[in-house]
PDB file of C-alpha atoms and ligand atoms in Angstrom:
ATOM      1  CA  MET A 265      18.657  47.609  -4.757  1.00 52.00           C
ATOM      2  CA  HIS A 266      19.306  45.168  -1.923  1.00 51.00           C
ATOM      3  CA  ALA A 267      15.858  44.657  -0.961  1.00 49.00           C
ATOM      4  CA  ARG A 268      16.212  41.193  -1.572  1.00 53.00           C
ATOM      5  CA  ASP A 269      19.645  40.678   0.147  1.00 53.00           C
ATOM      6  CA  ASN A 270      17.778  42.084   3.213  1.00 50.00           C
ATOM      7  CA  SER A 271      14.698  40.362   3.158  1.00 48.00           C
ATOM      8  CA  ARG A 272      16.004  37.295   3.306  1.00 48.00           C
ATOM      9  CA  THR A 273      18.762  38.643   6.355  1.00 46.00           C
ATOM     10  CA  VAL A 274      15.551  39.341   8.710  1.00 48.00           C
ATOM     11  CA  TYR A 275      13.575  35.936   7.552  1.00 48.00           C
ATOM     12  CA  SER A 276      17.050  34.082   8.833  1.00 47.00           C
ATOM     13  CA  THR A 277      17.534  36.175  11.508  1.00 53.00           C
ATOM     14  CA  THR A 278      14.740  38.834  13.110  1.00 48.00           C
ATOM     15  CA  ALA A 279      11.745  36.949  12.358  1.00 56.00           C
ATOM     16  CA  GLY A 280       9.448  36.609  15.220  1.00 74.00           C
ATOM     17  CA  ARG A 281      12.285  38.129  17.950  1.00 85.00           C
ATOM     18  CA  THR A 282      10.988  40.982  20.098  1.00 88.00           C
ATOM     19  CA  CYS A 283      12.346  43.701  21.600  1.00 87.00           C
ATOM     20  CA  PRO A 284      13.659  43.289  25.450  1.00 87.00           C
ATOM     21  CA  LYS A 285      12.953  46.668  25.976  1.00 85.00           C
ATOM     22  CA  CYS A 286       9.816  47.200  24.908  1.00 86.00           C
ATOM     23  CA  GLY A 287       8.940  43.307  23.974  1.00 87.00           C
ATOM     24  CA  TRP A 288       7.354  44.106  20.641  1.00 85.00           C
ATOM     25  CA  PRO A 289       8.538  42.484  17.567  1.00 86.00           C
ATOM     26  CA  ALA A 290      12.228  43.914  17.040  1.00 83.00           C
ATOM     27  CA  ARG A 291      11.030  45.190  13.066  1.00 81.00           C
ATOM     28  CA  ASP A 292       8.396  47.472  14.992  1.00 80.00           C
ATOM     29  CA  CYS A 293      10.229  48.032  18.105  1.00 83.00           C
ATOM     30  CA  LYS A 294       8.579  51.125  20.350  1.00 77.00           C
ATOM     31  CA  CYS A 295      11.845  52.130  21.865  1.00 79.00           C
ATOM     32  CA  SER A 296      13.167  54.622  18.786  1.00 71.00           C
ATOM     33  CA  ARG A 297       9.615  56.866  19.528  1.00 67.00           C
ATOM     34  CA  PRO A 298       9.904  59.862  21.174  1.00 67.00           C
ATOM     35  CA  ALA A 299       8.417  59.554  24.556  1.00 74.00           C
ATOM     36  CA  GLU A 300       5.815  60.757  25.984  1.00 86.00           C
ATOM     37  CA  GLU A 301       6.688  64.933  27.323  1.00 90.00           C
ATOM     38  CA  ALA A 302       6.469  65.286  31.019  1.00 91.00           C
ATOM     39  CA  VAL A 303       3.258  67.507  31.847  1.00 94.00           C
ATOM     40  CA  PRO A 304       4.194  70.641  34.083  1.00 94.00           C
ATOM     41  CA  ALA A 305       2.186  71.729  36.963  1.00 93.00           C
ATOM     42  CA  ARG A 306       1.548  74.942  34.985  1.00 95.00           C
ATOM     43  CA  PRO A 307       1.698  74.005  31.477  1.00 96.00           C
ATOM     44  CA  VAL A 308       2.013  77.517  28.910  1.00 97.00           C
ATOM     45  CA  ALA A 309      -0.767  77.484  26.287  1.00 98.00           C
ATOM     46  CA  LYS A 310      -0.625  79.570  23.253  1.00 98.00           C
ATOM     47  CA  LEU A 311      -4.225  80.533  22.403  1.00 97.00           C
ATOM     48  CA  ARG A 312      -5.208  81.488  18.786  1.00 96.00           C
ATOM     49  CA  ILE A 313      -7.981  81.391  16.312  1.00 95.00           C
ATOM     50  CA  GLU A 314      -7.284  80.162  12.449  1.00 94.00           C
ATOM     51  CA  LYS A 315      -9.571  79.971   9.903  1.00 91.00           C
ATOM     52  CA  LYS A 316      -9.313  76.634   7.795  1.00 82.00           C
ATOM     53  CA  ALA A 317      -8.192  78.001   4.128  1.00 78.00           C
ATOM     54  CA  ARG A 318     -11.156  76.324   2.451  1.00 76.00           C
ATOM     55  CA  GLY A 319     -14.810  76.682   3.855  1.00 80.00           C
ATOM     56  CA  GLY A 320     -13.384  79.085   6.022  1.00 84.00           C
ATOM     57  CA  LYS A 321     -14.304  77.462   9.204  1.00 90.00           C
ATOM     58  CA  THR A 322     -12.958  78.936  12.560  1.00 95.00           C
ATOM     59  CA  VAL A 323     -11.454  76.733  15.148  1.00 96.00           C
ATOM     60  CA  THR A 324      -9.778  77.447  18.513  1.00 97.00           C
ATOM     61  CA  VAL A 325      -6.258  76.324  18.705  1.00 97.00           C
ATOM     62  CA  VAL A 326      -4.397  75.306  21.658  1.00 98.00           C
ATOM     63  CA  ASP A 327      -0.734  75.227  20.958  1.00 97.00           C
ATOM     64  CA  GLY A 328       2.081  74.667  22.516  1.00 97.00           C
ATOM     65  CA  LEU A 329       1.608  72.415  24.884  1.00 97.00           C
ATOM     66  CA  PRO A 330       3.431  68.829  26.142  1.00 94.00           C
ATOM     67  CA  ARG A 331       3.627  66.061  23.544  1.00 91.00           C
ATOM     68  CA  ASN A 332       1.908  63.918  25.838  1.00 93.00           C
ATOM     69  CA  SER A 333      -0.883  61.523  24.068  1.00 91.00           C
ATOM     70  CA  ALA A 334      -2.812  60.856  27.327  1.00 93.00           C
ATOM     71  CA  PHE A 335      -2.483  64.799  28.540  1.00 96.00           C
ATOM     72  CA  LEU A 336      -3.604  66.230  25.337  1.00 96.00           C
ATOM     73  CA  ARG A 337      -6.577  63.384  24.687  1.00 96.00           C
ATOM     74  CA  ASN A 338      -8.116  64.112  28.443  1.00 97.00           C
ATOM     75  CA  LEU A 339      -7.646  67.944  27.984  1.00 98.00           C
ATOM     76  CA  SER A 340      -9.459  68.106  24.227  1.00 98.00           C
ATOM     77  CA  GLN A 341     -12.208  65.749  26.259  1.00 98.00           C
ATOM     78  CA  GLU A 342     -12.390  68.266  28.635  1.00 98.00           C
ATOM     79  CA  LEU A 343     -12.597  70.869  26.372  1.00 98.00           C
ATOM     80  CA  LYS A 344     -15.145  69.667  23.584  1.00 98.00           C
ATOM     81  CA  ARG A 345     -17.664  69.270  26.752  1.00 98.00           C
ATOM     82  CA  ALA A 346     -17.214  72.629  27.940  1.00 97.00           C
ATOM     83  CA  CYS A 347     -17.848  74.172  24.451  1.00 98.00           C
ATOM     84  CA  GLY A 348     -20.357  71.553  23.600  1.00 97.00           C
ATOM     85  CA  ALA A 349     -18.169  71.616  20.273  1.00 97.00           C
ATOM     86  CA  GLY A 350     -16.269  68.846  17.824  1.00 97.00           C
ATOM     87  CA  GLY A 351     -12.703  69.121  18.228  1.00 96.00           C
ATOM     88  CA  SER A 352      -9.465  67.411  17.580  1.00 96.00           C
ATOM     89  CA  VAL A 353      -5.872  66.221  18.746  1.00 96.00           C
ATOM     90  CA  PHE A 354      -2.369  67.062  16.828  1.00 94.00           C
ATOM     91  CA  ASP A 355       0.928  66.843  18.506  1.00 90.00           C
ATOM     92  CA  THR A 356       1.174  69.700  20.340  1.00 94.00           C
ATOM     93  CA  GLY A 357      -2.182  71.177  21.093  1.00 97.00           C
ATOM     94  CA  VAL A 358      -5.596  70.645  20.886  1.00 98.00           C
ATOM     95  CA  GLU A 359      -8.548  72.031  18.331  1.00 97.00           C
ATOM     96  CA  VAL A 360     -12.109  73.144  19.264  1.00 97.00           C
ATOM     97  CA  GLN A 361     -14.200  73.858  16.433  1.00 96.00           C
ATOM     98  CA  GLY A 362     -15.612  77.163  17.019  1.00 96.00           C
ATOM     99  CA  ASP A 363     -14.181  80.877  18.066  1.00 96.00           C
ATOM    100  CA  MET A 364     -14.603  79.324  22.043  1.00 97.00           C
ATOM    101  CA  ARG A 365     -11.016  81.160  22.959  1.00 97.00           C
ATOM    102  CA  GLU A 366     -13.247  82.436  26.448  1.00 96.00           C
ATOM    103  CA  ARG A 367     -14.442  79.048  27.474  1.00 97.00           C
ATOM    104  CA  VAL A 368     -11.411  77.484  26.404  1.00 98.00           C
ATOM    105  CA  ARG A 369      -9.295  79.964  28.658  1.00 97.00           C
ATOM    106  CA  ALA A 370     -11.640  79.552  31.456  1.00 97.00           C
ATOM    107  CA  VAL A 371     -11.041  76.248  31.018  1.00 97.00           C
ATOM    108  CA  LEU A 372      -7.206  76.434  30.608  1.00 98.00           C
ATOM    109  CA  LEU A 373      -7.007  79.009  33.560  1.00 97.00           C
ATOM    110  CA  ALA A 374      -9.371  76.496  35.981  1.00 96.00           C
ATOM    111  CA  ARG A 375      -6.435  73.853  35.555  1.00 95.00           C
ATOM    112  CA  GLY A 376      -3.525  76.378  36.554  1.00 97.00           C
ATOM    113  CA  PHE A 377      -2.592  76.963  32.533  1.00 97.00           C
ATOM    114  CA  ILE A 378      -0.598  79.858  31.976  1.00 97.00           C
ATOM    115  CA  VAL A 379      -2.346  80.912  28.930  1.00 98.00           C
ATOM    116  CA  LYS A 380      -0.394  83.251  26.205  1.00 96.00           C
ATOM    117  CA  GLY A 381      -2.292  85.004  23.126  1.00 90.00           C
ATOM    118  CA  GLY A 382      -6.210  84.594  21.982  1.00 73.00           C
TER     119      GLY A 382
HETATM  120 ZN1   ZN B1471      12.209  47.934  21.660  1.00 84.92          ZN
END
C-alpha cells in the first residue's frame, strides 16, 4: 500500500548509490547475504542414498558440509569425474547420480573427510 511512496523515496535518494562495503548498488547489497562458511581441515560428510519419488532415480547424497559454494562446486566436479556420473550442488552438500557410495566414500576419505553413514 506504500509502494508509490517507497518508489519515490528510492528514486530521489538511493538510485545509483553503491554500498561502500561491497560496491554493489545499495538495493542489491551483498553484505546482508550469509558469508561463505570456512572449510575445516577435516570436514564431516554424511553419506546417504536417496530415491527420487518420481521415476525412482537413485542418487548418492553427501550432506552436512560447510555452506561454501566454491568448496562444494569443486567437490562436485571431483566426484562427478571420479564416478563418471552427473551430479549437482545444493546449499549444504552435493549429489551424484546413481549408487556411488563406495567411490564417493573413497574420494572423500582421500581428501581427509570424516565420512558418516552410507
Ligand atoms: Zn554492501
